[in-house]
Each structure stands twice: as structure tokens, then as C-alpha cells.
Amino acid sequence: MYDESAGAIAVHPLRDSSFVGRAEEYALLTEVAAAAETGQPQVVLVGGEAGVGKSRLVEYVASILQGRGWRVLVGSCTARGSQALPLAPFIAALRRLIRDLGIEDAARTFPEGFGFELLLPEWSGKRLEPEVLTSTPLFHGFMILFEQLSADAPLLFVLEDVHDADPETLKLVGALARSLDNVPVLIVATYRTDDVFRGHPLRPLLSEWQRIRNIRHLVLDRFSRTETAELIENTSGKRPSDALLTRIFGRSGGNAFFVEQLARTELAGVAGGLPDTLRDLLLNRLEQLPQPVREVVQLIAVGGPVVAHRLLASVADMPEDALLAALRVAVDAHVLITSEDGYGFQHALVREAAVDALLPGERIRMHHAYADALDRQPNLVAAERHAAGTAYHWLGAGRPDRALPLLVRAAAVAEGFRAYAEQHQLLTCALEAWPNALDPGIARLDLLVAAAQAACRAVAHDHAHHLIDQALDEADPAGDADQVAALLALRSRILLRQGGKGALAAAQEAARLALPERSPARAAVFEVLATALTSDGVPDNALTASADAVRLATDLGDEELQVKALSTAALVFSHLGRHEQGVAAYERARAIAEKIRDMEGLTRVCVNFSLELWAYGRHEEAIAVAAAGVQAARRAGLTNAQGMYAATNLAGSLFATGRWDEAEHVLTEALEEGPCDVYLGYPHMMLAELALGRGDLTGARRHHAVASQLLFSQLERLECGLPMARLTAELALMENRFADARLAITAVLDAATVRGQTAAYAWPLLATAARIEVQATAHGLPSGSLTMLHKTAAGLPQHPPSWRAWALQFAAEMDSIQAPSPVWAAVATAWEKTDELYPTCHARLRAAEAAIVDEDYEQARQ
């Protein structure tokens, strides 16, 4: 689909679902097409690197316009050179036109006296003379031809690969752009940015053409992470796992052609491999470089994603002038790109191919040269990158003993920068190098504990459990009691993130082992225990543990621990329905976190605090707190983890207050951070909510499916299980699957014990359940579990205005099973006292229906 070397695009109808991304670019092309339809001729230049999807975009737009009655002509430029036929793409388009119209109709269409018959010797029987192709009358003839072809229907002329165009083709494009007037013509020309090198004839023309009023310039970027996931799903038929997406996106850089090729290889079971066609393509590009240039490129490939110039000059065995000349050739060929002080690769896969082409001995020699240079001159790279870079090269040179201390030091640097994924990777490498070191300088148990903590922060939960198991096997329960308790507390925290199963048992064991004296370890264990008890549905039992954690942290003067303990205490209060106490504890925790600049603690506080404010309908406050949480997560390096919760909470209150486009933007931006596991599930749950509100059933199904898969382990927690059940029921209701809708409701309500803030999830669920009964009755089905619904509603609190409005809406829905209830006007009034726009509009609509039944048309209009 993305092989742009295949020539002209095929114009045929395409399924919308196969078209990924490019919303802004598609909008621009449809905008200029609309202008062209009104008689304002347009030219669009579509640039981008090879494989980025230029042909796919133009093909899609062409199919849409053809379906609307446009005439579509396509011509493709051939490789430039002395033998290239002038005006080749225009001649190819004429031949296609003759095939479409037939010779007789084509003869009547072509304007006479301009030499068109000489362009097509197989038609006219006359020999083609090159000078005919460069005549000014012929250019004027093409303008008349375009005017005649567009007389009955708008004309789209697609000119592919103008980077390979002959000079006369480029002149004709410029002439058409300047001279066509008052005709419905759109010319779209594509070109490869990576083939427009220094001195290329198209380069000055692009600058010149941009000054022409009706020419637009569009350069396609690579796909984002989210768009890459959609493309993989279209290629494979199923959503990629987080690991697969991370791997393909990292290697492809979002280049559409590379994504498809890698996805097919991965699905064939060749993880990390390169398809032969792609390897040959990449190596062919390298082999076109002169030998000295290729050697420099391979040296940079071994050096890393980016290599500083001073480091390269120190390692390269060649004079400075020769090195600079080689680098210039590689940059002009778009193999290398320049950074602030060094060189990297246009594509990560080009680097892979360059490294793969080396012999093992060559790679070892190059790594050794880099490591030696960095050992001798540490200032060749930035100080914060020295340890990690040198360790990488000692490992590549087969010297793990030299790498180990550097890996440990680099991990500490990464932690300081809150680069937890990198810290986890470095410590994992250190554990692998540890057995080969004669004097490791660090105990293996300490290394395991540090790696487990880093894995937890990097959201590598499975590996964290594995590391904890190893650490527990090596630890002495008597001599290392505090360390064992800390490991069990860490396990409990991870299990809480994974749904909570086993978290309470781990926390209770940690509390049993924690030493009795006042210590940070003991306070931390009590804090985790309180969280686990609350998650297990027994917040009453958590009160003592959370109070002990707050008291210990305060007595110890450990403000970072106070933030955690107060945040947990606030969570306990929230689940007990003690809203004001919860808010007070959150505000204390937030103040301390801001004072000591504890961004990780502040993120956690803002996530839980914004959720509490959302639950009680305090949306403007929730928006401010959640936005602060998003910023704190960014500064803490937690954007792909707890930052997802903050973004989802922010989107939830934006959605409630009717700012749906803002909510979607927040969620889309959050997904670009590459979340995984449950962190990915919650944004998709909110996107499903948004799609349902907009009536986008396809989008709602897609996001609901992702959320259901990722949040399966979380469904026993009411704050996840209740809204997911409601989304499932709403989807079933939209498709008139009443039995499925009822089952989704009853399955979760049967096991639910709603307390505190979880009422905010229960009331909307009950309103949906009541609406199911209304519509089921309208379809002639018998009533469902009405008694259970009434019983559940009777046990729920109603004191915030939004909960009161939901209660009235539930009652009105239940009262509307036979006919629209007259109390809908009161429901609308109740919602108007909140800032939640969607349920307000819903209630007003239902009130209007009720008024029509009562023949009160004035009230209905209002």
C-alpha cells in the first residue's frame, strides 16, 4: 500500500476504516477541492520522506472525489536522467484518458492545432519529435485541454514523484498554476523530501511556487504512536500489545511503510527481525554511498542513536577534512541527520541495517575504540551521559566487568532525571554483568531491591515481581526484616495497581515483619496496608493503619512520607463518605508536596483529590487539581503511569462540563506518552464515554474493547467495575440487545457494596438501568429486576446536587416505563443547579417529551 516506487496510484473506493490519521491533511485537501469546485483552480504540493504515506493519502482523497463525480487523471514521473522523456507524466495521463474515453471521443476532446497527436505516436502514426515537447503552444494546449476536461465535471490531476520530473514537466506545472483561471481544476503533486538534495532542480522551484497564490504546500510527518497502533491493527486485524507497539514504533519511527513491513514480520513470529525486502532496501541505500562514507556511517551506527562530533573525530581513524567530507555526503543523501553537536540517523532502521552488516569482530573493535576514548576523555560527551555511554560500549566490547560500576552510576543519574525506564534497563544490565565482576562493589541484594523499585516506577510490573522473588530468596528474614518488609510492601503496591488480588496478604505480611520501633519502613508499611484494606472494601479497618502512618511520618519529620500517608488517609475518608475530612487531608498533603517539591507525591495527591472532587460534582475545582496532576506527573517522569490517571480525571470533568473537544485533546495527548497495562485502559474508557455521547457507535465499541481487555483485573474495584458495566450496557442498549444490557447491570450490582465516593458511579449506572427498562418495555419485553434497582437506589446517598439530580432522574426514568413522566421538568431543574451539561440537556429533552404528551406545547418548546 505504501510502496511509492510502484508508480501511479490506483484510484478505487476505499473503506474509511483503512485510512489512518492525516485528519488535518485530509481536511486541507478537501478544503482546496471545495475551492476548486467553485472555479478557483488549486495546486497542492504533498511532500514527505519515502514510505510516509503520501500516495496513500492522495489515493484516498482521489477515491472520495471520484465518488463525487470528479474526473481523475494520474501521471507518474520516471527517474531523472538524460534519457528521460520530457512531459512523461502528462503523456501517461493522456494515454489513460484515451483508454477511458476511446479514440474518437478523445480526438474531439483534445484541442486542435497544438500538436497533441504528436505526443502519442501509437495513436497518430507520426514519429515523436523531442522539440515538439518543449514548445510554448503545447503548454497553452494543455491549459485548454484542462479547461475542456473540467467543463462537465471537476478535474483532479495527480502528479506522482515530481522529484524525478524532467525540466519541461516542472515548467508546465508552474505554467498551469499561474495561468489556469475560473476552472474547477485541482492539481496534486507528490515528492520525496529525502530525494530533494542540495542542488536538486526542484529545490528552488518549491520556494518559487510557494509565492503563487493558489499553491498550497503540505509536508507529511510520520505517524504518532496512537496512529501507529491503528495502522498495525489495520494490518494485522487485532490491536497490538503494548510491547509490540513500543517495539515497532521505536524501530519504524512512525514511517507507515516501515510500520507495515515490521508488523508483518512480527506477526510471522520473527520478533526483532528485518524483512528481507526492507533490509535490501535499506542496505541498497547504504551501498550507494562511497566506501569511506559507508565506513563513517557504520562507525556512527555503532556509536549510538546520536554521536557527538568530538567523540566521532576522536574515534574515526581519518583526517578531519576527510571526515567532514564524508559526513556531508551522508547528510546530503538523507542517511544521517545533524543534531545540535553531532549526528544521528534519518531512520532507526537504517542504523539497524548498518550495524547488522558489520562482522562481529568489527563491532567489537568499534565499541572498544569508543570505550577507550570515553575513558581517556570523559568530556567528549555530556557529563550526565558519560557513565551510560561508556558502559554501553564496554558491554559491546565484551567487558561486562568494566561496565558494571558504570551501569550502577548511570542508573543513579537516570533516577535523578526521573528516567525510570532507563534506570530499570541499566540496573537489569548491571545484574547480568554482576557475576562477571571480580569486585562488584555492590551487594547483589541491594542491586535487586533497587532494580525492583525501578521496575515498579517504569511500569514493568511482571519483571518487578520476578526481581522481588529473587530478592526475597536471597534476603535473611531475621537480619534483613525491614528490607523484607519493604519488598513485600512494594509487592502489595504493585498488586494494587494490577487489580488488588493478593495485595492485602502481602501488606499484612509486611506489617507482621516490620520492626516495632518508630521507623520510616514501618510508616511506609502501614500506609500500604491502609491502601490495601480500602481497596479490599474494608475502609473502616484502614482507619487505624492510616492514622498510624500519618502519626509516625509526622513524628519522624519525614515530609515525603507524610505526603503519602495523608493521601492514603484522605482516600480512606473518601471511601467512608467523609468528604470534608478527605478534602482537608488532601489539601494538607498537597501543600506539603508543593513545599518540598515532591512531584511524585504531588501527582498521587492530585490524582486522588481530583477524583474526589469529580465524584461530588465539583468539576471546576477538579479540573484545576487534575491539570496540576498532569504537570506534576510530567515533572516526576510519570506521564505514562500515574499521569494517565490525572489526564483521565481531567478529561472526565471537562466532559461533564461540556468541553468535549478539550477532553478528547487531553486524552489523545496522554496516549502519545505510551502508557501500558491499566494505565492505558482508563483513557480508553473515557474515550468510549466520549464516543457514546457523540453517538459514535464504532468508536465507542473500539475504545470499550481496549478498555475491557486492559481493565479486566480492575473490574472488582467499584470505581472501575461500575462505569465499565454502564458503558457495556449503553452499547448493548444502542443495539437493542436488552438482555445483554440488563445482564451487564445486574452482574455488577449483585456484588456491589456502594459507599462514599463510589455513589458517583452507582447513580449513573442506575439511571442507565432504568432507561433500559423504558426501552425494553417499548419493545414489548417483560420487566427486568425493578425491585433490585429500587432497593439499590434507596441505599444510596443524595446529598451533593449532582447525586440528587441522578436520584431524581432514576425515579423519572422508572416512572416513564409506561409513559413519559411529568416529573422530568423537576429533573431538568435539578440538573440546572449543577454544571453538568449533557444530563441537563437529556433531562430537558425528556421534559419536552412529557409536555408533548400533556399537550403543553409551549412548555415543550421551552
GROMACS .gro file of C-alpha atoms in nm, residues 20 158 160 192 232 275 301 313 316 343 413 431 477 486 543 546 568 594 618 664 694 732 748 805 826:
model
   25
   20VAL     CA    1  -0.532   0.605   0.944
  158VAL     CA    2  -0.237   1.370  -0.969
  160GLU     CA    3   0.337   1.149  -0.859
  192ARG     CA    4   1.005   1.278  -0.164
  232ILE     CA    5  -0.081  -0.214   1.299
  275PRO     CA    6   1.201  -0.837   0.643
  301ALA     CA    7   2.574   0.337   1.387
  313ALA     CA    8   3.651   1.268   1.547
  316ALA     CA    9   3.749   0.785   1.347
  343TYR     CA   10   2.496   1.308   1.404
  413VAL     CA   11   2.193   0.954   3.720
  431LEU     CA   12   2.250  -0.763   3.733
  477PRO     CA   13   1.404  -1.267   5.720
  486ALA     CA   14   0.983  -0.309   5.226
  543LEU     CA   15  -0.860   0.395   5.963
  546SER     CA   16  -0.368   0.519   5.800
  568THR     CA   17  -0.388   0.746   5.190
  594GLU     CA   18   0.435   2.155   4.680
  618ARG     CA   19  -1.707   1.999   4.200
  664GLU     CA   20  -1.055   1.444   2.362
  694ARG     CA   21  -2.139   1.180   2.037
  732ALA     CA   22  -2.593  -0.302   2.418
  748VAL     CA   23  -2.213  -0.577   3.893
  805ALA     CA   24  -3.019   1.508   4.024
  826ALA     CA   25  -3.813   1.884   3.808
   0.00000   0.00000   0.00000
